[in-house]
Short mmCIF file of C-alpha atoms and ligand atoms in Angstrom, two decimals:
data_model
loop_
_atom_site.label_atom_id
_atom_site.label_comp_id
_atom_site.label_asym_id
_atom_site.label_seq_id
_atom_site.Cartn_x
_atom_site.Cartn_y
_atom_site.Cartn_z
CA MET A 107 -13.47 5.13 -19.30
CA LYS A 108 -12.96 3.66 -15.72
CA VAL A 109 -9.99 1.87 -14.13
CA ASP A 110 -10.77 -1.76 -13.20
CA VAL A 111 -8.96 -3.27 -10.18
CA LEU A 112 -7.88 -6.80 -9.03
CA ILE A 113 -7.28 -7.17 -5.41
CA GLY A 114 -6.38 -10.10 -3.23
CA LEU A 115 -9.04 -10.67 -0.51
CA GLN A 116 -6.95 -12.97 1.72
CA TRP A 117 -3.32 -12.95 2.95
CA GLY A 118 -1.80 -12.80 -0.56
CA ASP A 119 -0.94 -15.38 -3.18
CA GLU A 120 -4.57 -15.74 -4.34
CA GLY A 121 -3.50 -16.06 -7.93
CA LYS A 122 -3.44 -12.37 -9.00
CA GLY A 123 -0.65 -12.88 -11.50
CA LYS A 124 -2.55 -15.65 -13.36
CA ILE A 125 -5.86 -13.69 -13.47
CA THR A 126 -4.16 -10.40 -14.51
CA ASP A 127 -2.59 -12.31 -17.43
CA VAL A 128 -5.99 -13.90 -18.33
CA LEU A 129 -7.83 -10.49 -18.24
CA THR A 130 -5.14 -8.54 -19.99
CA PRO A 131 -6.45 -8.98 -23.54
CA GLU A 132 -9.57 -6.97 -22.34
CA TYR A 133 -7.36 -4.03 -21.34
CA ASP A 134 -4.89 -1.51 -22.84
CA ILE A 135 -2.84 -0.78 -19.80
CA ILE A 136 -1.89 -2.83 -16.64
CA ALA A 137 -0.54 -1.00 -13.58
CA ARG A 138 0.87 -1.99 -10.28
CA PHE A 139 0.02 0.54 -7.57
CA GLN A 140 1.76 -0.70 -4.40
CA GLY A 141 4.17 -3.20 -2.85
CA GLY A 142 7.49 -4.29 -4.35
CA PRO A 143 9.61 -7.40 -4.71
CA ASN A 144 7.89 -8.91 -1.65
CA ALA A 145 5.18 -9.92 -4.27
CA GLY A 146 5.57 -13.10 -6.27
CA HIS A 147 3.05 -13.39 -9.06
CA THR A 148 3.00 -16.63 -11.13
CA LEU A 149 1.75 -17.02 -14.72
CA GLU A 150 1.83 -20.18 -16.70
CA PHE A 151 1.24 -20.58 -20.42
CA ASN A 152 2.67 -22.70 -23.26
CA GLY A 153 4.24 -25.06 -20.63
CA ILE A 154 6.31 -22.21 -19.18
CA LYS A 155 6.11 -20.75 -15.58
CA HIS A 156 6.96 -17.11 -14.99
CA VAL A 157 7.26 -15.44 -11.53
CA LEU A 158 7.08 -11.69 -11.55
CA HIS A 159 7.96 -9.45 -8.59
CA THR A 160 7.80 -5.83 -9.56
CA ILE A 161 6.71 -6.00 -13.24
CA PRO A 162 2.93 -6.07 -13.88
CA SER A 163 1.50 -9.38 -15.01
CA GLY A 164 0.40 -8.06 -18.41
CA ILE A 165 3.99 -7.92 -19.65
CA PHE A 166 3.67 -10.93 -21.95
CA HIS A 167 1.22 -9.18 -24.05
CA PRO A 168 3.50 -7.06 -26.22
CA ASP A 169 0.77 -4.62 -27.36
CA LYS A 170 -0.32 -3.77 -23.84
CA ILE A 171 1.47 -1.08 -21.72
CA ASN A 172 2.61 -2.15 -18.24
CA VAL A 173 3.17 0.62 -15.67
CA ILE A 174 4.94 0.44 -12.34
CA GLY A 175 3.12 3.13 -10.48
CA ASN A 176 4.30 5.76 -8.04
CA GLY A 177 3.02 3.74 -5.11
CA VAL A 178 5.35 0.76 -5.97
CA ILE A 179 8.89 0.59 -4.42
CA ILE A 180 11.69 -0.70 -6.61
CA ASP A 181 14.95 -2.68 -6.04
CA PRO A 182 16.96 -2.18 -9.12
CA TYR A 183 18.81 -5.48 -8.42
CA THR A 184 15.53 -7.39 -8.49
CA LEU A 185 14.00 -5.43 -11.29
CA ALA A 186 17.13 -5.89 -13.50
CA LYS A 187 17.02 -9.61 -12.84
CA GLU A 188 13.30 -9.82 -13.89
CA ILE A 189 13.96 -7.89 -17.03
CA LYS A 190 16.91 -10.08 -18.02
CA LYS A 191 14.74 -13.13 -17.62
CA LEU A 192 11.98 -11.69 -19.76
CA ARG A 193 14.55 -10.82 -22.48
CA GLU A 194 15.89 -14.51 -22.31
CA ARG A 195 12.19 -15.49 -22.98
CA GLY A 196 11.87 -13.22 -25.97
CA ALA A 197 9.94 -10.28 -24.45
CA GLU A 198 11.33 -6.76 -24.85
CA PRO A 199 10.17 -4.61 -21.92
CA THR A 200 11.55 -1.30 -23.27
CA ARG A 201 8.61 -1.49 -25.60
CA ASN A 202 5.76 -2.06 -23.13
CA LEU A 203 7.07 -1.19 -19.61
CA ARG A 204 7.06 2.29 -18.01
CA ILE A 205 8.16 3.25 -14.57
CA SER A 206 6.80 6.23 -12.54
CA LYS A 207 9.59 8.67 -11.74
CA ARG A 208 7.95 9.04 -8.28
CA ALA A 209 8.33 5.31 -7.36
CA HIS A 210 10.74 5.04 -4.35
CA LEU A 211 13.93 2.92 -4.30
CA ILE A 212 14.72 0.12 -2.01
CA VAL A 213 18.54 0.70 -1.33
CA PRO A 214 20.82 -2.06 -0.05
CA THR A 215 20.82 -0.68 3.52
CA HIS A 216 16.96 -1.08 3.58
CA ARG A 217 17.50 -4.73 3.34
CA LEU A 218 20.00 -4.75 6.03
CA LEU A 219 17.63 -2.73 8.26
CA ASP A 220 14.84 -5.21 7.37
CA ASN A 221 17.27 -8.07 8.53
CA VAL A 222 18.35 -6.51 11.84
CA GLN A 223 14.87 -5.20 12.73
CA GLU A 224 13.22 -8.51 12.17
CA ALA A 225 15.82 -10.38 14.07
CA ALA A 226 15.39 -7.92 16.94
CA LYS A 227 11.74 -8.73 17.19
CA GLY A 228 12.63 -12.35 18.24
CA THR A 229 9.63 -14.65 18.67
CA SER A 230 7.27 -11.78 17.55
CA LYS A 231 8.86 -11.39 14.16
CA ILE A 232 6.50 -10.65 11.31
CA GLY A 233 7.94 -13.06 8.79
CA SER A 234 8.94 -10.30 6.46
CA THR A 235 10.20 -11.38 2.99
CA LEU A 236 13.51 -9.36 3.98
CA LYS A 237 13.25 -7.52 0.72
CA GLY A 238 13.45 -4.12 2.51
CA ILE A 239 9.79 -3.28 2.23
CA GLY A 240 9.21 -1.90 5.67
CA PRO A 241 12.38 0.29 5.83
CA ALA A 242 11.74 1.67 2.33
CA TYR A 243 8.19 2.70 3.03
CA THR A 244 9.33 4.14 6.31
CA ASP A 245 11.82 6.38 4.57
CA LYS A 246 9.14 7.42 2.17
CA THR A 247 6.74 8.63 4.87
CA ALA A 248 9.72 10.05 6.93
CA ARG A 249 10.42 12.20 3.87
CA HIS A 250 13.93 11.03 3.27
CA GLY A 251 13.43 8.43 0.71
CA LEU A 252 15.02 8.28 -2.68
CA ARG A 253 12.94 8.10 -5.80
CA ILE A 254 13.87 6.41 -9.19
CA GLY A 255 13.58 9.85 -10.75
CA ASP A 256 16.30 11.06 -8.56
CA ALA A 257 18.71 8.64 -10.18
CA LEU A 258 18.64 11.08 -13.16
CA SER A 259 20.13 13.78 -11.02
CA PRO A 260 23.90 14.49 -10.97
CA ASN A 261 23.65 14.63 -7.20
CA PHE A 262 22.18 11.12 -6.86
CA LYS A 263 25.39 9.48 -5.63
CA ASP A 264 25.73 12.13 -2.85
CA GLN A 265 22.09 11.55 -1.79
CA PHE A 266 22.65 7.70 -1.90
CA TYR A 267 25.60 7.90 0.41
CA THR A 268 24.04 10.49 2.85
CA GLN A 269 21.05 8.10 3.25
CA LYS A 270 23.50 5.11 3.58
CA ALA A 271 25.28 6.81 6.36
CA LEU A 272 22.07 7.38 8.27
CA HIS A 273 21.14 3.83 7.81
CA GLN A 274 24.45 2.50 8.87
CA THR A 275 24.24 4.26 12.30
CA ILE A 276 20.89 2.55 12.92
CA ILE A 277 22.19 -0.80 11.75
CA GLU A 278 25.15 -0.67 14.01
CA SER A 279 23.04 0.19 17.02
CA TYR A 280 21.57 -3.28 16.65
CA LYS A 281 25.11 -4.90 17.08
CA PRO A 282 24.22 -7.23 14.23
CA SER A 283 25.92 -10.63 13.70
CA GLN A 284 27.84 -11.00 10.39
CA GLU A 285 25.03 -13.23 8.96
CA LEU A 286 22.47 -10.36 9.25
CA LEU A 287 24.89 -8.00 7.32
CA SER A 288 24.72 -10.16 4.14
CA ILE A 289 22.10 -9.76 1.37
CA GLU A 290 21.21 -12.65 -1.05
CA GLN A 291 24.25 -14.61 0.31
CA MET A 292 26.51 -11.76 -0.57
CA SER A 293 28.32 -9.05 1.32
CA ALA A 294 26.60 -5.78 1.47
CA ASP A 295 29.35 -4.18 -0.59
CA ASP A 296 29.09 -6.87 -3.41
CA TYR A 297 25.34 -6.34 -3.26
CA GLU A 298 25.64 -2.61 -3.51
CA LYS A 299 27.83 -3.04 -6.71
CA LEU A 300 25.23 -5.23 -8.33
CA TRP A 301 22.41 -2.82 -7.14
CA PHE A 302 24.11 0.07 -9.14
CA GLU A 303 24.74 -2.25 -12.14
CA GLY A 304 21.02 -3.11 -11.95
CA LEU A 305 20.16 0.65 -11.73
CA ASP A 306 22.23 1.19 -14.92
CA TYR A 307 20.75 -1.93 -16.58
CA ILE A 308 17.13 -0.71 -16.16
CA SER A 309 17.94 2.79 -17.33
CA ASP A 310 16.61 2.04 -20.86
CA ILE A 311 13.02 1.42 -19.41
CA PRO A 312 11.24 4.86 -19.90
CA LEU A 313 10.61 6.83 -16.68
CA ILE A 314 7.41 8.79 -16.91
CA ASP A 315 5.02 10.94 -15.03
CA SER A 316 2.65 7.90 -14.78
CA GLU A 317 -0.23 9.85 -13.16
CA ILE A 318 -0.40 12.12 -16.24
CA PHE A 319 -0.04 9.31 -18.69
CA LEU A 320 -2.79 7.25 -16.94
CA ASN A 321 -5.21 10.10 -16.55
CA GLN A 322 -4.66 11.08 -20.19
CA SER A 323 -5.26 7.50 -21.10
CA ILE A 324 -8.50 7.44 -19.25
CA ARG A 325 -9.58 10.56 -21.16
CA GLU A 326 -8.68 8.88 -24.44
CA GLY A 327 -10.94 5.99 -23.62
CA LYS A 328 -8.26 3.45 -22.88
CA LYS A 329 -9.04 0.57 -20.48
CA ILE A 330 -6.88 0.19 -17.43
CA LEU A 331 -6.53 -2.75 -15.03
CA ALA A 332 -4.75 -2.03 -11.64
CA GLU A 333 -3.09 -5.13 -10.31
CA GLY A 334 -2.82 -5.39 -6.59
CA ALA A 335 0.01 -7.10 -4.65
CA GLN A 336 -0.36 -8.90 -1.22
CA GLY A 337 -3.93 -9.06 0.04
CA THR A 338 -6.52 -7.24 2.00
CA MET A 339 -5.63 -8.89 5.26
CA LEU A 340 -2.00 -7.63 4.88
CA ASP A 341 -3.15 -3.94 4.43
CA VAL A 342 -1.21 -1.77 6.74
CA ASP A 343 -4.41 -0.19 8.14
CA PHE A 344 -6.99 -3.08 7.96
CA GLY A 345 -5.03 -6.21 8.00
CA THR A 346 -3.81 -8.19 10.99
CA TYR A 347 -1.63 -5.38 12.31
CA PRO A 348 1.31 -5.61 13.03
CA PHE A 349 1.58 -8.82 10.91
CA VAL A 350 0.94 -6.87 7.77
CA THR A 351 2.92 -5.30 4.89
CA SER A 352 3.71 -1.58 4.74
CA SER A 353 1.40 -0.28 2.08
CA ASN A 354 -2.43 0.00 1.47
CA THR A 355 -3.25 -3.07 -0.53
CA ILE A 356 -6.93 -2.28 -0.86
CA THR A 357 -8.75 -0.47 -3.62
CA ALA A 358 -8.11 2.92 -1.94
CA GLY A 359 -4.49 2.26 -2.59
CA VAL A 360 -5.05 2.49 -6.29
CA CYS A 361 -5.97 6.27 -6.09
CA SER A 362 -2.74 7.21 -4.13
CA GLY A 363 -0.52 4.49 -5.83
CA LEU A 364 -1.40 5.60 -9.32
CA GLY A 365 -2.76 9.24 -8.99
CA ILE A 366 -6.23 8.31 -10.06
CA SER A 367 -9.43 9.88 -8.60
CA PRO A 368 -11.94 7.74 -6.85
CA GLN A 369 -14.44 8.64 -9.55
CA SER A 370 -12.42 6.77 -11.97
CA ILE A 371 -12.65 3.38 -10.30
CA GLY A 372 -14.81 0.92 -12.17
CA ARG A 373 -15.21 -2.82 -11.46
CA VAL A 374 -13.34 -4.32 -8.61
CA PHE A 375 -12.39 -7.97 -9.00
CA GLY A 376 -11.85 -9.52 -5.56
CA ILE A 377 -9.82 -12.68 -5.90
CA PHE A 378 -9.76 -15.54 -3.29
CA LYS A 379 -8.66 -19.19 -3.08
CA ALA A 380 -11.48 -21.77 -2.44
CA TYR A 381 -9.61 -22.35 0.82
CA CYS A 382 -7.06 -20.03 2.52
CA THR A 383 -3.32 -19.52 2.90
CA ARG A 384 -0.95 -17.30 4.83
CA VAL A 385 2.84 -17.15 4.70
CA GLY A 386 4.64 -15.42 7.61
CA SER A 387 3.50 -14.93 11.18
CA GLY A 388 0.31 -13.57 12.55
CA PRO A 389 -3.34 -14.45 13.16
CA PHE A 390 -4.92 -17.00 10.92
CA PRO A 391 -8.25 -18.14 12.53
CA THR A 392 -8.98 -21.05 10.15
CA GLU A 393 -5.47 -22.56 9.97
CA LEU A 394 -5.43 -26.41 9.85
CA LEU A 395 -2.52 -27.79 11.65
CA ASP A 396 -3.52 -31.27 10.82
CA GLU A 397 -3.23 -33.70 7.87
CA THR A 398 -5.90 -31.83 6.02
CA GLY A 399 -3.69 -28.78 6.18
CA ASP A 400 -0.78 -30.74 4.93
CA GLU A 401 -2.80 -32.13 2.13
CA LEU A 402 -3.94 -28.67 1.00
CA ARG A 403 -0.19 -27.58 1.03
CA LYS A 404 0.68 -30.70 -1.04
CA GLN A 405 -2.13 -30.57 -3.61
CA GLY A 406 -2.05 -26.75 -3.91
CA ASN A 407 1.75 -26.63 -4.05
CA GLU A 408 1.57 -23.98 -1.37
CA PHE A 409 5.12 -22.73 -1.17
CA GLY A 410 6.13 -19.05 -1.47
CA SER A 411 6.77 -17.68 -4.95
CA THR A 412 9.21 -15.22 -3.46
CA THR A 413 10.77 -16.98 -0.60
CA GLY A 414 9.93 -20.63 -1.06
CA ARG A 415 8.61 -20.87 2.44
CA PRO A 416 5.71 -23.29 3.12
CA ARG A 417 2.48 -21.56 3.24
CA ARG A 418 0.11 -22.02 6.27
CA CYS A 419 -3.12 -23.57 4.92
CA GLY A 420 -6.69 -23.60 6.24
CA TRP A 421 -10.34 -23.28 5.36
CA ILE A 422 -11.99 -20.25 3.67
CA ASP A 423 -12.92 -17.53 6.22
CA LEU A 424 -16.26 -15.90 5.37
CA PRO A 425 -16.08 -13.17 8.13
CA ALA A 426 -12.60 -11.99 6.78
CA LEU A 427 -13.86 -12.23 3.14
CA LYS A 428 -16.97 -10.09 3.94
CA TYR A 429 -14.65 -7.59 5.58
CA ALA A 430 -12.52 -7.55 2.51
CA VAL A 431 -15.48 -7.21 0.09
CA MET A 432 -16.71 -4.30 2.15
CA LEU A 433 -13.33 -2.49 2.32
CA ASN A 434 -12.72 -2.91 -1.44
CA GLY A 435 -16.14 -2.29 -2.96
CA VAL A 436 -15.90 -5.69 -4.71
CA THR A 437 -18.20 -5.89 -7.70
CA ASP A 438 -17.05 -9.33 -9.02
CA LEU A 439 -15.48 -12.39 -7.33
CA VAL A 440 -12.78 -14.54 -8.80
CA MET A 441 -12.48 -17.98 -7.09
CA MET A 442 -9.11 -19.84 -7.55
CA LYS A 443 -7.75 -23.32 -6.97
CA ALA A 444 -10.99 -25.13 -6.38
CA ASP A 445 -9.19 -28.11 -8.16
CA VAL A 446 -7.01 -28.45 -4.95
CA LEU A 447 -10.12 -29.57 -3.02
CA ASP A 448 -11.15 -32.30 -5.60
CA GLY A 449 -10.31 -35.22 -3.39
CA LEU A 450 -11.92 -34.05 -0.16
CA ASP A 451 -15.15 -35.61 1.28
CA GLN A 452 -16.01 -32.27 3.03
CA VAL A 453 -15.02 -28.74 2.40
CA GLY A 454 -14.98 -26.49 5.48
CA VAL A 455 -16.20 -22.98 5.59
CA CYS A 456 -15.81 -20.61 8.60
CA ILE A 457 -19.04 -18.72 9.11
CA LYS A 458 -18.37 -16.89 12.34
CA TYR A 459 -15.67 -16.50 15.05
CA LYS A 460 -16.22 -17.43 18.68
CA ILE A 461 -14.27 -15.62 21.43
CA GLY A 462 -15.31 -16.75 24.85
CA GLU A 463 -19.06 -16.66 24.75
CA GLU A 464 -19.27 -13.96 22.06
CA LEU A 465 -19.79 -14.45 18.22
CA PHE A 466 -18.39 -12.15 15.72
CA ASP A 467 -19.06 -12.10 12.00
CA MET A 468 -16.41 -9.47 11.13
CA PRO A 469 -12.76 -9.35 11.94
CA ALA A 470 -13.00 -6.30 14.23
CA TYR A 471 -9.97 -4.96 16.04
CA GLU A 472 -10.43 -7.13 19.07
CA THR A 473 -11.01 -10.42 17.26
CA MET A 474 -7.85 -10.48 15.15
CA ASN A 475 -5.68 -10.17 18.24
CA SER A 476 -7.46 -12.79 20.34
CA ASP A 477 -7.73 -16.53 20.57
CA ILE A 478 -10.40 -17.14 18.12
CA VAL A 479 -12.34 -20.36 17.66
CA PRO A 480 -13.59 -20.47 13.98
CA MET A 481 -17.22 -21.83 13.66
CA ILE A 482 -16.80 -24.25 10.70
CA GLU A 483 -19.73 -25.45 8.58
CA ASN A 484 -19.04 -28.46 6.26
CA HIS A 485 -19.99 -28.63 2.67
CA LYS A 486 -20.16 -31.87 0.55
CA GLY A 487 -17.02 -32.26 -1.56
CA TRP A 488 -17.31 -32.86 -5.33
CA LYS A 489 -14.89 -35.78 -5.55
CA THR A 490 -14.34 -35.14 -9.26
CA GLU A 491 -11.18 -34.01 -11.07
CA ILE A 492 -12.16 -30.60 -12.49
CA SER A 493 -8.99 -29.11 -13.91
CA GLY A 494 -9.91 -30.19 -17.51
CA PHE A 495 -13.35 -28.51 -17.45
CA ARG A 496 -13.72 -25.34 -19.43
CA ARG A 497 -17.45 -24.67 -19.15
CA TRP A 498 -19.55 -23.67 -16.28
CA ASN A 499 -22.23 -26.41 -16.81
CA GLU A 500 -19.53 -29.04 -16.79
CA LEU A 501 -18.67 -28.28 -13.08
CA PRO A 502 -20.04 -30.78 -10.63
CA GLY A 503 -23.20 -29.87 -8.73
CA GLU A 504 -21.54 -29.72 -5.29
CA LEU A 505 -18.96 -27.27 -6.53
CA ARG A 506 -21.66 -24.99 -8.08
CA GLU A 507 -23.63 -25.18 -4.84
CA TYR A 508 -20.43 -24.20 -2.94
CA ILE A 509 -19.98 -21.24 -5.43
CA ASP A 510 -23.66 -20.30 -5.09
CA TYR A 511 -23.34 -20.32 -1.33
CA ILE A 512 -20.28 -18.01 -1.31
CA GLU A 513 -21.98 -15.62 -3.81
CA THR A 514 -24.99 -15.39 -1.52
CA GLU A 515 -22.86 -14.81 1.56
CA LEU A 516 -20.56 -12.30 -0.08
CA LYS A 517 -23.31 -10.65 -2.12
CA ALA A 518 -21.35 -10.54 -5.30
CA PRO A 519 -21.13 -12.81 -8.33
CA VAL A 520 -18.27 -15.16 -8.98
CA SER A 521 -17.38 -13.99 -12.47
CA VAL A 522 -14.25 -16.03 -13.01
CA VAL A 523 -13.43 -19.65 -11.72
CA SER A 524 -9.82 -20.92 -12.07
CA LEU A 525 -9.24 -24.68 -12.07
CA GLY A 526 -5.42 -24.90 -12.53
CA PRO A 527 -2.29 -22.66 -12.80
CA ASN A 528 -2.47 -22.51 -16.65
CA ARG A 529 -3.92 -19.63 -18.52
CA GLU A 530 -6.41 -22.04 -20.28
CA GLN A 531 -7.64 -23.49 -17.10
CA THR A 532 -10.07 -20.60 -16.52
CA ILE A 533 -13.92 -20.27 -16.87
CA VAL A 534 -14.95 -16.65 -17.31
CA ARG A 535 -18.67 -16.54 -16.66
CA ASN A 536 -19.51 -12.82 -16.89
CA VAL A 537 -17.83 -11.59 -19.97
CA LEU A 538 -16.15 -8.23 -19.69
P1 LIG G 61 -0.34 -14.17 -6.52
O1 LIG G 61 0.86 -13.63 -5.62
O2 LIG G 61 -1.57 -13.77 -6.11
O3 LIG G 61 -0.05 -13.86 -7.96
O4 LIG G 61 -0.25 -15.71 -6.41
P2 LIG G 61 1.07 -16.75 -6.48
O5 LIG G 61 1.51 -16.78 -7.89
O6 LIG G 61 1.99 -16.29 -5.45
O7 LIG G 61 0.49 -18.04 -6.02
C1 LIG G 61 -0.50 -18.77 -6.64
C2 LIG G 61 -0.10 -20.15 -7.03
O8 LIG G 61 -1.18 -20.94 -7.50
C3 LIG G 61 0.85 -20.16 -8.26
O9 LIG G 61 1.81 -21.19 -7.98
C4 LIG G 61 -0.09 -20.37 -9.33
O10 LIG G 61 0.68 -21.00 -10.45
C5 LIG G 61 -1.03 -21.31 -8.79
N1 LIG G 61 -2.42 -21.25 -9.31
C6 LIG G 61 -3.10 -20.18 -9.81
N2 LIG G 61 -4.49 -20.55 -10.05
C7 LIG G 61 -4.53 -21.91 -9.77
C8 LIG G 61 -5.51 -22.77 -9.82
O11 LIG G 61 -6.78 -22.49 -10.21
N3 LIG G 61 -5.27 -24.10 -9.52
C9 LIG G 61 -4.08 -24.47 -9.02
N4 LIG G 61 -3.92 -25.75 -8.66
N5 LIG G 61 -3.07 -23.62 -8.96
C10 LIG G 61 -3.23 -22.40 -9.34
P1 LIG G 62 1.83 -11.44 -3.30
O1 LIG G 62 1.73 -10.15 -4.09
C1 LIG G 62 2.01 -13.34 0.63
C2 LIG G 62 3.80 -11.20 3.88
C3 LIG G 62 5.22 -11.71 4.44
C4 LIG G 62 5.03 -11.15 5.91
C5 LIG G 62 4.24 -9.82 5.63
C6 LIG G 62 5.36 -8.67 5.78
O2 LIG G 62 2.62 -12.43 -4.02
O3 LIG G 62 0.53 -12.00 -2.89
P2 LIG G 62 7.07 -7.77 4.01
O4 LIG G 62 8.08 -8.29 3.15
O5 LIG G 62 5.97 -7.04 3.14
O6 LIG G 62 7.59 -6.76 4.98
O7 LIG G 62 6.30 -8.89 4.74
O8 LIG G 62 3.62 -9.84 4.45
N1 LIG G 62 3.87 -10.97 2.42
C7 LIG G 62 3.24 -11.69 1.53
N2 LIG G 62 2.48 -12.86 1.77
N3 LIG G 62 2.08 -12.83 -0.72
C8 LIG G 62 2.77 -11.66 -0.80
O9 LIG G 62 2.72 -10.98 -1.97
C9 LIG G 62 3.41 -11.07 0.31
N4 LIG G 62 4.10 -9.96 0.52
C10 LIG G 62 4.44 -9.92 1.77
O10 LIG G 62 5.23 -13.06 4.32
O11 LIG G 62 4.16 -12.06 6.61
MG1 LIG G 63 2.50 -14.45 -4.57
#
């Protein structure tokens, strides 16, 4: 049995949470392989909206196992809050959630480091979610991180305070203001107390050798879906560096983030919005700084699920999508939020980039760090409310032509179309 993968093809927030939840009935296990609480994955069903940060989006299906893999980084404070909320809503994660012992911890001082290092960047700041992601992954690769499995050791507190002392020296060197020394509107000491309470609260969730569990499950014929966080253009190697996150968000990250061999990868679902958004700083060639951009933000409710920040909005970017399809080995496309474009006379598509006299059809190193002029081609809008449709042949002709065009350009079929935030507002064309 193979491991299928769901990857964001843009700058995150494509709708990975919703589609993971929709696809979960087809799988036995859902696994997150990278990222941490910088992610905000939204699911809606039975009139309730859920936002998950660290927990895989299959969690609302009690008979499916959800795994937080070794490549994920965990803040026990956030994870405990997520678990409490799930319990309030009737779910019991001790039954269907498992955590890799090898997953690294985000400690309170990682969050302070994120605060001071972002502030020190001044106008070139990345727009980090300030969840401690960069510093925690830095410690992992610098080989002095703490893993959640270490919390079981009697020496854990010693390790924690040794690391904290190291961090404090760095933090003090930035001569930070008092404001930068608070976390979630609390003093660092208060936060640290809640952090340890969180660690204690989550201690009933089984810690496992997830790489062994997952490989055994593959051998037993179980179906696994790996749920990505962030998006391809935020990948630390191939995204718009340095305006990226600190992990490999692409399919390759599944192998290292779960301990799965490349031969085990099956279908790769590449998910994208029918337009494009980005939250935080950095290049965004098709960004619309006019009323159309404002309209997309309003209609699409484009405000960050984790930070509440307004998302930058623009047209779909085919060169960036082609690049993402190439990097991820996408076999199936998933198109989200076409309903947001219902009222538009024309829908723009960026077909190439122009820099000076030269045209580029891929976001090569030079292009993403230059002043790019996107070459926009307009497609006729469908001017029909589509959110109530449930069948492919109900969709307006102009929308079907738009989808056909994207399939031809990206050389992969659009297997799922999403027409609203709710679980039901989905058309699955190519049945799994
Ligand atoms: P993720 O991070 O990729 O899981 O995406 P987010 O949850 O951060 O952002 C996607 C947003 O779009 C959420 O508010 C979803 O409820 C919403 N959403 C998902 N699919 C659709 C859709 O097809 N149409 C509309 N209008 N909203 C959608
Ligand atoms: P999901 O999984 C959108 C962005 C931040 C910032 C940059 C680095 O919900 O799609 P970090 O906190 O990782 O150091 O921030 O990456 N970013 C996201 N943007 N969706 C996300 O996750 C993101 N996670 C991080 O805004 O620009
Ligand atoms: Mg999100």
